[in-house]
Backbone as numpy.savetxt, mean C-alpha at the origin, in Angstrom:
# Nx Ny Nz CAx CAy CAz Cx Cy Cz
11.86 -12.86 -5.13 11.03 -12.06 -4.70 12.10 -10.71 -4.48
11.62 -9.40 -5.69 12.57 -8.26 -5.64 11.91 -7.73 -4.29
13.03 -6.85 -4.13 12.97 -5.60 -2.87 11.96 -4.54 -3.66
11.38 -3.85 -2.63 10.87 -2.46 -2.95 11.77 -1.43 -3.52
13.19 -1.78 -3.52 13.77 -0.91 -5.00 13.19 -1.10 -6.39
13.34 -1.98 -6.60 12.94 -2.36 -7.79 11.90 -1.46 -8.64
10.45 -1.13 -7.31 9.73 -0.27 -8.11 10.23 1.07 -8.53
11.12 1.52 -8.32 11.42 3.43 -8.72 12.76 2.81 -10.02
11.68 2.98 -11.31 12.65 2.31 -12.17 12.80 3.37 -13.42
13.75 4.35 -13.36 13.44 5.56 -14.18 12.77 5.28 -15.34
11.94 6.65 -16.08 11.33 6.38 -16.83 11.69 6.14 -18.41
13.05 6.78 -18.03 14.00 7.09 -19.23 14.92 5.78 -19.53
14.45 4.68 -18.69 15.53 3.73 -19.14 15.99 2.93 -17.63
15.82 1.93 -17.85 15.68 0.74 -16.76 17.09 0.53 -16.28
18.15 0.98 -16.43 19.45 1.18 -16.13 19.63 1.97 -14.81
18.63 3.05 -14.76 18.50 4.27 -13.24 17.88 3.44 -12.23
18.36 2.80 -10.98 17.47 2.05 -10.37 18.14 2.60 -9.02
17.48 3.12 -8.30 18.33 3.38 -6.50 17.64 2.47 -6.23
18.67 2.70 -4.28 18.10 1.77 -3.20 16.99 2.02 -2.56
16.84 1.13 -2.10 15.40 1.13 -1.41 14.95 1.62 -0.46
16.18 2.38 0.53 16.67 3.44 1.49 16.17 4.95 0.67
16.40 4.62 -0.66 16.54 6.05 -1.17 15.22 6.08 -1.85
14.49 5.37 -2.15 13.24 5.10 -2.25 11.94 5.75 -1.47
12.68 5.36 0.32 11.71 5.71 1.05 12.20 7.05 2.44
13.51 7.15 2.29 14.02 8.16 2.66 13.78 9.60 1.48
14.42 9.09 0.17 13.98 10.18 -0.55 12.88 10.48 -1.74
11.90 9.59 -1.46 10.74 9.97 -2.32 9.13 9.74 -1.27
9.20 8.85 -1.36 7.76 8.13 -0.61 7.53 8.93 0.83
8.50 8.71 1.31 8.47 9.07 2.90 8.76 10.33 2.65
9.50 11.26 2.00 9.51 12.79 2.12 8.54 13.42 1.83
7.05 12.75 0.73 5.92 13.14 0.81 5.51 13.60 1.76
5.66 12.70 2.87 4.97 12.80 4.18 5.76 13.73 5.49
6.87 13.15 5.11 7.83 13.80 6.50 8.32 14.98 5.84
8.49 15.85 5.21 8.59 17.02 4.34 8.21 17.95 4.79
6.28 17.64 5.13 5.00 17.86 4.85 5.32 18.25 6.84
5.41 16.97 7.65 5.33 17.40 8.47 6.37 18.29 9.21
7.70 18.49 8.76 8.33 19.30 9.31 8.15 20.62 8.88
7.15 20.88 7.89 6.82 22.05 7.20 8.06 22.15 6.38
8.83 21.71 5.52 9.61 21.87 4.88 8.91 21.69 3.09
7.90 22.65 2.80 7.06 22.55 1.44 7.49 22.78 0.37
8.86 23.52 0.12 9.62 23.37 -1.01 9.81 21.76 -1.50
11.03 21.47 -0.19 11.32 19.64 -0.60 10.28 19.03 -0.74
8.69 19.02 0.22 7.88 18.04 -0.55 7.73 18.61 -1.83
7.77 19.66 -2.85 7.16 20.18 -4.00 8.08 19.78 -4.58
9.42 19.46 -4.49 10.44 18.45 -5.14 9.97 16.97 -4.94
9.89 16.87 -4.08 9.59 15.49 -4.31 8.80 14.64 -4.83
7.63 15.69 -4.63 6.55 15.23 -5.95 6.81 14.95 -7.34
7.37 16.43 -7.31 8.00 16.51 -9.00 8.64 14.55 -9.25
9.94 14.56 -8.51 10.60 13.83 -8.79 9.66 12.39 -8.56
8.63 12.02 -7.83 7.99 10.87 -7.72 7.54 10.62 -9.22
6.57 11.77 -9.37 6.03 11.74 -10.81 6.87 11.37 -11.63
8.10 12.14 -12.01 8.93 11.75 -13.43 9.34 10.51 -13.50
9.81 9.87 -12.24 10.63 9.04 -11.79 10.30 7.93 -12.21
8.65 8.02 -11.25 8.52 6.58 -10.90 7.50 5.72 -11.88
7.54 4.16 -11.79 7.34 3.80 -13.09 6.79 2.32 -12.55
5.48 2.37 -12.13 4.39 0.82 -11.44 4.57 -0.24 -12.39
4.44 0.03 -13.89 4.27 -1.18 -14.21 5.66 -2.05 -14.82
5.83 -2.45 -13.75 7.42 -3.51 -13.77 7.21 -4.89 -13.69
7.66 -5.77 -14.06 7.53 -7.20 -14.04 8.63 -7.55 -12.81
7.95 -7.15 -11.86 8.56 -7.48 -10.26 7.66 -8.39 -9.46
7.87 -9.16 -8.61 7.24 -9.56 -7.60 7.27 -8.61 -6.40
6.09 -8.24 -5.74 6.36 -7.50 -4.51 5.32 -7.87 -3.34
5.99 -7.97 -2.00 4.59 -7.94 -1.22 3.91 -7.35 -0.93
2.21 -7.40 -0.86 1.06 -6.96 -0.87 1.37 -5.66 0.29
1.88 -6.39 1.57 1.78 -5.45 2.78 2.76 -4.54 2.59
3.80 -4.24 2.10 4.73 -3.40 2.27 4.18 -2.74 0.71
4.19 -2.83 0.16 3.87 -1.85 -0.83 2.73 -0.97 -0.41
1.67 -2.08 0.56 0.45 -1.11 0.30 1.02 -0.22 1.71
1.74 -0.32 2.07 2.06 0.76 3.59 2.83 1.78 3.33
3.72 1.42 2.27 5.20 2.12 1.85 4.65 3.17 1.28
4.13 2.50 -0.17 4.02 3.02 -1.61 2.63 3.70 -1.71
1.81 3.07 -1.52 0.15 3.66 -1.50 0.08 4.38 -0.60
0.30 4.18 0.55 0.14 4.93 1.52 0.76 6.66 1.80
2.17 6.02 0.87 3.13 7.68 0.51 2.16 8.33 -0.65
1.90 7.36 -1.70 1.05 8.27 -2.90 -0.08 8.95 -2.07
-1.14 8.30 -1.54 -2.27 8.85 -1.32 -2.02 10.24 -0.19
-0.93 10.13 1.12 -0.62 10.74 2.17 -0.15 12.03 1.07
0.88 11.99 0.24 1.13 13.10 -0.89 0.21 13.68 -1.70
-0.80 13.31 -1.65 -2.10 13.69 -2.44 -2.71 14.52 -1.19
-2.90 14.16 -0.42 -3.50 14.76 0.60 -2.51 16.18 0.82
-1.59 16.36 1.20 -0.76 17.43 1.42 -0.66 18.38 0.19
-0.92 18.01 -1.12 -0.55 18.55 -2.41 -1.69 19.27 -2.57
-3.24 18.22 -2.31 -4.15 19.07 -2.96 -4.65 20.61 -1.52
-4.34 19.86 -0.24 -4.22 21.41 0.76 -3.24 22.34 0.19
-1.78 22.36 -0.15 -1.06 23.56 -0.52 -1.45 24.24 -1.83
-2.15 23.36 -2.65 -3.17 24.13 -3.80 -4.21 25.03 -3.49
-5.07 24.11 -2.45 -6.13 25.26 -1.82 -5.76 26.19 -1.38
-4.41 26.38 -0.60 -3.94 27.73 -0.21 -3.50 28.80 -1.35
-3.43 28.11 -2.27 -2.53 28.79 -3.79 -1.51 29.64 -3.30
-0.78 28.92 -2.64 0.50 29.35 -2.64 1.82 28.43 -3.27
1.45 27.47 -2.77 2.37 26.05 -3.56 1.60 24.63 -4.65
2.18 24.39 -5.01 1.12 22.71 -5.66 0.36 23.35 -7.00
0.33 25.06 -7.47 -0.28 25.37 -8.24 -0.71 24.47 -9.17
0.33 24.06 -9.95 0.67 23.13 -11.41 -0.10 21.45 -10.67
-0.20 21.58 -9.55 -0.77 20.01 -9.64 -1.64 19.57 -9.81
-2.11 18.41 -10.50 -3.32 17.62 -11.06 -3.44 16.29 -11.16
-4.08 16.07 -9.58 -3.73 14.72 -9.23 -3.41 13.35 -9.63
-2.14 14.09 -9.86 -1.14 13.32 -10.70 -0.71 11.77 -9.50
-0.45 12.53 -8.16 -0.27 11.24 -7.13 -1.44 10.22 -7.32
-2.54 10.77 -7.22 -3.94 9.54 -6.92 -3.88 9.20 -8.26
-3.41 9.59 -9.63 -3.68 8.84 -10.33 -2.66 7.45 -10.41
-1.44 7.99 -9.92 -0.58 6.47 -9.60 -0.81 5.97 -8.66
-1.88 6.20 -7.62 -1.97 5.68 -6.25 -3.36 4.96 -7.12
-4.07 5.20 -7.76 -5.48 4.25 -8.18 -4.59 3.05 -9.40
-3.60 3.61 -10.26 -3.00 2.70 -10.63 -2.73 1.27 -9.97
-1.65 1.62 -9.01 -1.11 1.18 -8.20 -2.22 -0.24 -7.25
-3.27 0.44 -7.01 -4.31 -0.27 -6.50 -4.77 -1.12 -7.19
-5.42 -1.23 -8.44 -5.45 -2.30 -9.83 -4.64 -3.47 -9.93
-3.38 -2.56 -9.30 -2.49 -3.74 -9.72 -2.20 -4.41 -8.85
-2.68 -4.23 -7.25 -2.67 -5.09 -5.78 -4.32 -5.85 -6.14
-5.38 -5.48 -6.83 -6.43 -6.25 -6.85 -6.26 -7.62 -6.79
-5.53 -7.75 -7.97 -5.78 -9.61 -8.19 -5.01 -10.23 -7.26
-4.40 -9.94 -5.96 -3.90 -10.43 -5.02 -5.09 -10.84 -4.35
-6.28 -10.63 -4.38 -7.48 -10.66 -3.27 -8.20 -11.96 -4.56
-7.66 -12.38 -5.47 -8.52 -13.29 -5.71 -8.12 -14.52 -5.54
-9.10 -15.03 -4.29 -8.76 -16.58 -3.75 -10.21 -16.87 -3.26
-10.07 -17.88 -2.22 -11.79 -18.30 -2.28 -12.38 -17.48 -0.94
-11.29 -16.80 -0.24 -12.15 -16.49 1.27 -12.23 -14.82 0.99
-11.36 -14.57 0.30 -11.33 -12.76 -0.06 -9.62 -12.35 0.67
-8.92 -13.41 1.42 -7.93 -12.99 2.13 -6.69 -12.74 0.97
-5.88 -11.73 0.87 -5.03 -11.50 -0.39 -3.81 -12.53 -0.06
-3.38 -13.01 -1.61 -1.89 -13.72 -1.67 -1.14 -12.61 -1.34
-0.19 -12.85 -0.43 1.15 -12.41 0.03 1.70 -11.73 -0.84
2.11 -11.83 -2.04 2.76 -11.12 -3.20 1.85 -11.07 -4.27
2.21 -10.07 -5.05 1.62 -10.04 -6.49 2.32 -9.35 -7.43
2.86 -9.79 -8.61 3.48 -9.56 -9.81 2.69 -8.35 -10.45
3.27 -6.67 -10.02 2.87 -5.66 -10.62 2.64 -6.08 -12.39
2.99 -6.32 -12.89 2.46 -6.26 -14.67 1.89 -7.40 -14.91
2.05 -8.62 -14.34 1.07 -10.16 -14.69 0.27 -10.50 -13.41
0.24 -10.03 -12.49 -0.76 -10.40 -11.43 -0.29 -11.00 -10.43
-1.25 -12.27 -10.19 -1.38 -13.57 -9.73 -1.40 -14.88 -10.67
-0.93 -15.96 -10.24 -0.98 -17.53 -11.28 -0.91 -17.57 -12.32
-0.63 -16.37 -13.30 -0.28 -17.03 -14.40 1.11 -17.01 -14.84
1.94 -17.87 -15.56 3.30 -18.20 -15.76 4.24 -16.98 -15.71
4.00 -15.69 -16.27 4.94 -14.92 -16.39 4.86 -14.02 -14.88
4.20 -14.59 -13.84 3.91 -14.04 -12.86 4.55 -14.45 -11.91
5.18 -15.84 -11.80 6.22 -16.22 -10.78 5.50 -16.17 -9.31
4.17 -16.67 -9.14 3.59 -15.89 -8.00 2.81 -16.41 -7.53
1.36 -16.80 -6.91 0.55 -17.33 -7.12 -0.05 -18.52 -6.00
1.57 -19.40 -5.90 1.04 -20.76 -5.39 1.28 -20.79 -3.75
1.08 -19.52 -2.94 1.17 -19.42 -1.70 -0.34 -19.84 -1.16
0.06 -20.80 0.26 -1.37 -20.84 0.65 -1.64 -20.29 2.12
-0.50 -19.54 2.41 -1.07 -19.22 3.96 -0.37 -17.55 3.81
-0.79 -16.63 4.59 -0.25 -15.14 4.78 -0.22 -14.91 6.76
0.08 -13.99 7.45 0.20 -13.57 8.15 -1.06 -12.61 8.19
-1.49 -12.21 9.55 -2.98 -12.10 10.11 -2.79 -10.24 9.53
-1.43 -9.45 10.58 -1.02 -8.39 9.61 -1.30 -8.01 8.36
-0.79 -9.07 7.30 -0.64 -8.98 5.62 -2.19 -8.64 5.35
-3.18 -9.31 5.74 -4.16 -9.64 5.04 -4.85 -8.56 5.68
-4.68 -8.39 6.78 -6.02 -7.52 7.30 -5.84 -5.83 7.98
-4.56 -5.44 7.36 -4.20 -3.98 7.82 -4.57 -3.37 6.25
-5.30 -3.84 5.67 -4.87 -3.03 4.34 -6.12 -1.81 4.11
-7.16 -1.67 5.06 -8.04 -1.45 5.10 -8.09 0.37 5.35
-6.73 0.73 5.79 -6.56 2.28 5.66 -6.70 2.75 4.37
-5.20 2.00 3.84 -5.10 2.65 2.49 -6.01 2.73 1.30
-6.78 1.29 1.48 -7.59 1.00 0.21 -8.73 1.73 0.63
-9.27 2.33 1.93 -10.55 2.50 2.12 -10.43 4.22 1.44
-9.13 4.74 1.69 -8.34 6.13 1.34 -8.84 6.36 0.12
-8.59 5.34 -0.81 -7.74 5.37 -2.31 -9.43 5.26 -2.77
-10.56 4.40 -2.08 -11.48 4.69 -2.50 -12.40 5.79 -2.45
-12.36 6.58 -1.56 -12.72 7.64 -0.92 -12.70 9.17 -1.93
-11.29 8.85 -1.95 -10.77 9.93 -2.93 -11.44 9.73 -4.50
-11.30 8.31 -4.70 -11.53 8.46 -6.34 -12.67 8.14 -6.75
-13.56 7.68 -5.67 -15.25 7.02 -5.44 -15.73 5.96 -6.44
-13.98 5.05 -6.63 -14.06 3.60 -6.85 -14.51 3.09 -5.52
-15.12 2.17 -5.25 -15.72 1.59 -4.28 -15.05 0.24 -4.04
-14.44 -0.68 -5.00 -14.02 -1.38 -5.16 -12.80 -2.14 -4.39
-11.93 -1.17 -3.96 -10.68 -1.03 -3.45 -10.97 -1.36 -1.46
-11.53 -0.87 -1.57 -12.52 -0.76 -0.25 -13.28 -1.64 -0.16
-14.45 -2.37 -0.63 -14.70 -3.39 -0.59 -13.79 -4.67 0.10
-12.89 -4.92 -1.18 -11.84 -6.36 -1.13 -11.23 -6.14 0.48
-10.69 -4.68 1.14 -10.08 -4.57 1.56 -10.58 -5.04 2.82
-12.20 -4.59 3.04 -13.23 -4.72 4.21 -13.71 -6.09 4.40
-13.72 -6.51 2.75 -13.88 -8.32 3.06 -13.14 -9.09 4.13
-11.93 -8.87 3.83 -10.64 -9.66 3.73 -10.64 -9.19 6.07
-10.32 -8.08 6.29 -10.67 -7.37 7.82 -12.08 -8.37 7.94
-13.08 -8.27 7.36 -14.33 -9.03 8.15 -14.10 -10.12 8.77
-13.13 -11.18 7.67 -13.28 -12.40 7.25 -12.29 -12.93 8.31
-10.94 -11.97 9.06 -10.15 -12.40 9.93 -10.84 -12.57 11.17
-12.10 -11.12 11.62 -12.38 -10.73 12.17 -13.55 -12.06 12.90
-13.92 -12.50 11.61 -14.95 -13.58 12.31 -14.32 -15.19 12.63
-12.92 -15.19 11.89 -12.40 -16.29 12.11 -11.67 -15.98 13.86
-11.71 -15.22 14.74 -11.16 -14.93 15.81 -11.37 -16.19 17.23
-10.47 -16.02 17.66 -11.09 -16.43 19.04 -12.35 -15.73 19.92
-13.36 -16.40 19.90 -14.42 -15.89 20.70 -14.49 -15.56 22.25
-13.53 -16.47 22.70 -13.30 -16.38 23.94 -12.50 -14.71 24.39
-11.85 -14.40 23.92 -10.65 -13.99 23.49 -10.99 -12.11 22.60
-11.26 -12.72 21.39 -11.52 -11.82 20.23 -9.99 -11.59 20.22
-9.29 -12.18 19.99 -7.78 -12.26 19.63 -7.66 -12.97 18.52
-7.06 -12.94 17.13 -6.43 -13.58 16.31 -5.33 -14.52 16.17
-5.18 -15.55 15.46 -3.73 -16.02 15.52 -3.11 -15.46 14.72
-1.80 -16.20 14.43 -0.67 -15.31 13.36 -0.44 -15.26 11.97
-1.07 -16.62 11.78 -0.83 -17.06 10.63 -2.07 -18.13 9.97
-2.19 -17.05 9.06 -4.09 -18.17 8.37 -3.68 -18.54 6.45
-4.49 -19.70 6.79 -4.94 -20.05 4.95 -5.50 -19.23 4.52
-4.97 -18.54 3.07 -5.60 -17.72 2.68 -6.73 -18.63 1.31
-6.61 -19.66 1.56 -8.09 -20.44 0.78 -8.92 -21.02 1.55
-8.72 -21.55 2.41 -9.52 -22.41 3.50 -9.58 -21.15 4.84
-9.18 -20.68 5.25 -9.74 -19.98 6.52 -9.11 -20.32 7.51
-8.46 -21.10 7.48 -8.14 -22.57 9.11 -6.76 -21.70 9.50
-6.76 -21.41 10.06 -5.30 -20.97 11.04 -4.20 -22.10 11.16
-3.26 -21.29 10.61 -1.94 -22.35 9.90 -1.04 -22.18 12.15
-0.81 -20.97 12.38 -0.60 -20.90 13.55 -1.56 -19.90 14.43
-1.74 -20.89 15.77 -3.50 -20.27 16.28 -3.00 -19.82 17.55
-1.91 -19.21 18.00 -1.26 -18.10 19.18 -1.73 -17.25 18.68
-2.09 -16.07 19.65 -2.47 -14.79 19.44 -1.48 -13.94 19.96
-1.37 -12.87 19.02 -0.80 -12.00 19.63 -1.40 -10.38 19.75
-1.34 -10.24 20.99 -2.11 -8.97 21.12 -1.88 -7.60 20.49
-3.00 -7.04 19.86 -2.95 -5.68 19.55 -1.89 -5.45 18.45
-1.91 -6.84 17.44 -1.36 -7.09 16.38 -1.60 -5.92 14.92
-2.98 -5.30 15.31 -3.24 -4.69 14.35 -2.79 -3.34 14.73
-2.81 -3.07 15.43 -2.44 -1.41 16.24 -1.40 -0.96 16.31
-0.36 -2.22 16.74 0.53 -1.97 17.62 1.87 -1.66 15.88
2.86 -0.77 15.83 3.94 -0.84 15.07 4.08 -0.01 13.96
5.00 -0.22 12.46 5.16 0.66 11.87 3.95 1.14 11.42
3.26 -0.24 10.86 1.64 0.03 10.35 0.55 0.96 10.52
0.77 0.89 12.62 -0.25 2.16 12.92 0.02 2.93 13.02
1.49 3.20 12.75 2.09 5.06 12.59 1.99 5.75 11.75
2.42 4.68 10.18 2.07 5.31 9.11 0.22 5.72 8.65
-0.64 5.14 9.38 -1.79 4.90 9.57 -1.94 6.36 9.85
-1.70 6.78 11.52 -2.12 7.89 12.17 -1.64 8.63 11.07
-0.28 8.93 10.94 0.07 10.16 9.83 -0.61 10.18 9.10
-1.42 8.93 7.83 -2.19 9.50 7.04 -3.37 9.85 7.64
-4.25 9.59 8.34 -5.19 10.03 8.79 -5.46 11.40 9.27
-4.05 11.81 10.29 -3.96 13.19 10.16 -4.07 14.19 9.09
-3.20 13.75 8.05 -2.90 14.76 7.07 -4.16 14.86 5.88
-4.60 13.49 6.22 -5.90 13.83 5.33 -7.08 14.12 5.87
-7.03 14.79 7.22 -8.14 15.76 7.96 -9.39 14.45 8.15
């Protein structure tokens, strides 16, 4: 499986790639961090770089979970900040929802992962070929962790609200509801690993507050705060 670094391929040629640290520190994370730190000019530069340099139509296998929280979340958070700045009439006057268009493109590329009997997503997807095609080199997995399957709702719901396309939120909500129905009734806790086809727990031990602690929760809180 390729790392997130291969998500960033210059549109002018595949030879110009950057490291995973460059993606998160210099591009996706800068979309949020520069605004949080009130560095609006740096934020505008980061938006231009993402629009000009990021190509999502790549034949690579990526983690659905990591791509959702890092890339889709970064694009949506960046779009939210961009439209706020534009509405103030001081910066980003040229912005025309480019980050949102990229987020929608990425959302559609992640949707094939949900093509399972249970509605729980495959852990990995090929951004160009989807799932279970010979070219995809993925789609044979049977298990996923609960966080990977159940914490997509924030970004997917935000994408649906921004675009008016309900299918993203519907798929993420179905996965989350499925896991909740499989919880241990006496404690309302869930297991660690689940079969995406049968819904059976592979690892039944519970992990307290798994959905709400860690970088996923932090990213989500930042996106909610910036999105108003």
